[in-house]
Amino acid sequence: MDTEDNNFRDRIGTMNAEGKRAWVYPKKPDGRFYKYRTWLTWFLLIFLIASPFIHINGNQFMLFNILGREFHIFGQPFWPQDFYLGVTAMIIAVLFITLFTSAFGRIFCGWICPQTIFMEMVFRKIEYWIEGDRGAQMRLDKEEWTSDKIKKKGFKWFLFFLISFGIANVFLAYLVGSKRLLQYVTEGPLENLSTFIALLIFTGVFYFIFSWFREQVCTIACPYGRLQSVLLDKKSVVVAYDHKRGERSLGRSKFKKNEDRQELGKGDCIDCSQCVQVCPTGIDIRNGTQLECINCTACIDACDIIMEKVDLPKGLIGFYSEENIEKEEKVRFNSRMKGFAAILFVLVGILSGMLFIRTDVEATVLRLPGQLYETQENNIISNVYTFKLINKTTGSFEDVHFKLLSHKGSIESVTHERIIVPEKGLAEGTLFIEIPKALLKDEKNSVEIGIYSGEKLIETTSTNFMGPRSFR
Ligand code: SF4
Ligand code: SF4
């Protein structure tokens, strides 16, 4: 192979020999997978944009208010007290991504990642609409600054800015809540200058990424992309070029009508370079699996169209593992994938179980540190406690009181006559638990307490009750 063909070993596709940026002009994709991606994009974009503006029972559908320590996921409020759920979800997500990637490669990047969705399915489409396809874009960039070029570039950058501003607003709605965002909009930027400046900074970052930095997010900046080399192996199913079929003994060569390439030993690749031209990260998939490949499948579509035109079977580029290509076998749901699927199923089951048993109210009743029990009249033993009730819902709990569930005895709140736990708020105070000495079995007794709002049991909790060492 000549040195030019081996350049991919020394530098990424978006860099020239001098180490400068080589601008990528991907050809407009078309084909089966592109259609699927377009449908998925519509769904994901609607979900992404609509989520902060939908409210369920007064809760925003998706909210990540880090400063206000308020999180809503699918309309369910989560609080810092639910941190353990977040950690569990994160561990499961990391495991999911790791297992999924080693089984199916970087498919998340090409199909679900917001960076690819906005870059390839929104900004790139605007570029095709205004500047035309690959060839027209290349010619336009080489042209002098004529009025036509100024008009086209100016209009494109203006639209890019508007969309970046829109994305920044949606982003803000996720962070501070859509109601607060609408309030900022009604009050005007001068009333909320610091927020407006932050919004403009985010707009600038999005504009920079989508108008200039582009595919470099995936090829240089993204840590997930860097992980590919340790996550993929010979069994991983990724977008791959079937080099056995594409090259055969004589390698790839241009198409000639009416020749039997297989009999001649020529590969099925007709070296048309359509798969390279269509690639948004500027790589040649025929050089093998590369870190820059985001599994967008544009090259599969491009090659399938060519194969159809030259009357050869489709699938020269497709979803294959290295082992599939070597053994010339089809992709199967193998035992490794089954094992991974089973692990993920169990993990998702654990998370669902944890979410299912999560309560709307969190109650803690703790013995006051340093306080001993007291013996009252009629051999009644009493202990003093602090309590904390956290209401995770958007409605308040009225007439809240405590009942002993495990023992005959009483609970008296010292600080409140009637406890009200406000929406998304908490109530704290002190209480006494009194139990007849005869009912205590040990020096340290576990007692169960029911927390009621009116007649309705809203939570149960347990605590320790101390008594004298010998009772009888
Ligand atoms: S599109 Fe297919 S035939 Fe054309 S160069 Fe790529 S692999 Fe070869
Ligand atoms: S090689 Fe193919 S799948 Fe990978 S990024 Fe390029 S076009 Fe997309």
Tab-separated table of N, CA and C and ligand atoms in Angstrom, residues 239 275 278-281 283 285 292-300, ligand 2:
chain	number	residue	atom	x	y	z
A	239	VAL	N	-20.407	-1.109	12.456
A	239	VAL	CA	-20.470	-0.837	11.016
A	239	VAL	C	-19.097	-1.218	10.449
A	275	CYS	N	-18.682	5.751	-0.043
A	275	CYS	CA	-18.727	5.546	1.414
A	275	CYS	C	-17.845	6.555	2.141
A	278	VAL	N	-19.533	10.267	1.934
A	278	VAL	CA	-20.735	10.461	2.736
A	278	VAL	C	-20.417	10.499	4.241
A	279	CYS	N	-19.193	10.127	4.613
A	279	CYS	CA	-18.861	9.967	6.031
A	279	CYS	C	-18.726	11.314	6.751
A	280	PRO	N	-19.522	11.559	7.804
A	280	PRO	CA	-19.455	12.862	8.501
A	280	PRO	C	-18.195	13.048	9.329
A	281	THR	N	-17.424	11.956	9.574
A	281	THR	CA	-16.180	12.148	10.329
A	281	THR	C	-14.958	12.023	9.410
A	283	ILE	N	-13.748	9.594	7.436
A	283	ILE	CA	-12.880	8.409	7.405
A	283	ILE	C	-13.267	7.466	6.262
A	285	ILE	N	-14.074	3.732	5.815
A	285	ILE	CA	-14.398	2.548	6.614
A	285	ILE	C	-13.679	1.307	6.070
A	292	GLU	N	-12.887	7.012	15.074
A	292	GLU	CA	-13.705	8.138	14.603
A	292	GLU	C	-15.079	7.708	14.113
A	293	CYS	N	-15.270	6.414	13.864
A	293	CYS	CA	-16.554	5.963	13.314
A	293	CYS	C	-17.647	6.053	14.377
A	294	ILE	N	-18.692	6.823	14.056
A	294	ILE	CA	-19.792	6.983	15.029
A	294	ILE	C	-20.952	6.036	14.710
A	295	ASN	N	-20.724	5.080	13.852
A	295	ASN	CA	-21.753	4.084	13.495
A	295	ASN	C	-23.043	4.735	12.976
A	296	CYS	N	-22.874	5.787	12.161
A	296	CYS	CA	-24.070	6.502	11.693
A	296	CYS	C	-24.771	5.770	10.552
A	297	THR	N	-24.098	4.795	9.955
A	297	THR	CA	-24.623	3.942	8.873
A	297	THR	C	-24.768	4.648	7.517
A	298	ALA	N	-24.291	5.903	7.415
A	298	ALA	CA	-24.399	6.599	6.121
A	298	ALA	C	-23.636	5.840	5.037
A	299	CYS	N	-22.492	5.225	5.407
A	299	CYS	CA	-21.699	4.486	4.410
A	299	CYS	C	-22.406	3.193	3.982
A	300	ILE	N	-23.191	2.604	4.881
A	300	ILE	CA	-23.930	1.386	4.503
A	300	ILE	C	-24.925	1.758	3.409
B	2	SF4	S1	-17.536	5.112	8.620
B	2	SF4	FE1	-19.676	4.941	8.044
B	2	SF4	S2	-20.763	4.585	9.963
B	2	SF4	FE2	-18.715	5.298	10.475
B	2	SF4	S3	-18.983	7.503	10.745
B	2	SF4	FE3	-18.338	7.167	8.617
B	2	SF4	S4	-20.244	7.004	7.471
B	2	SF4	FE4	-20.772	6.789	9.617
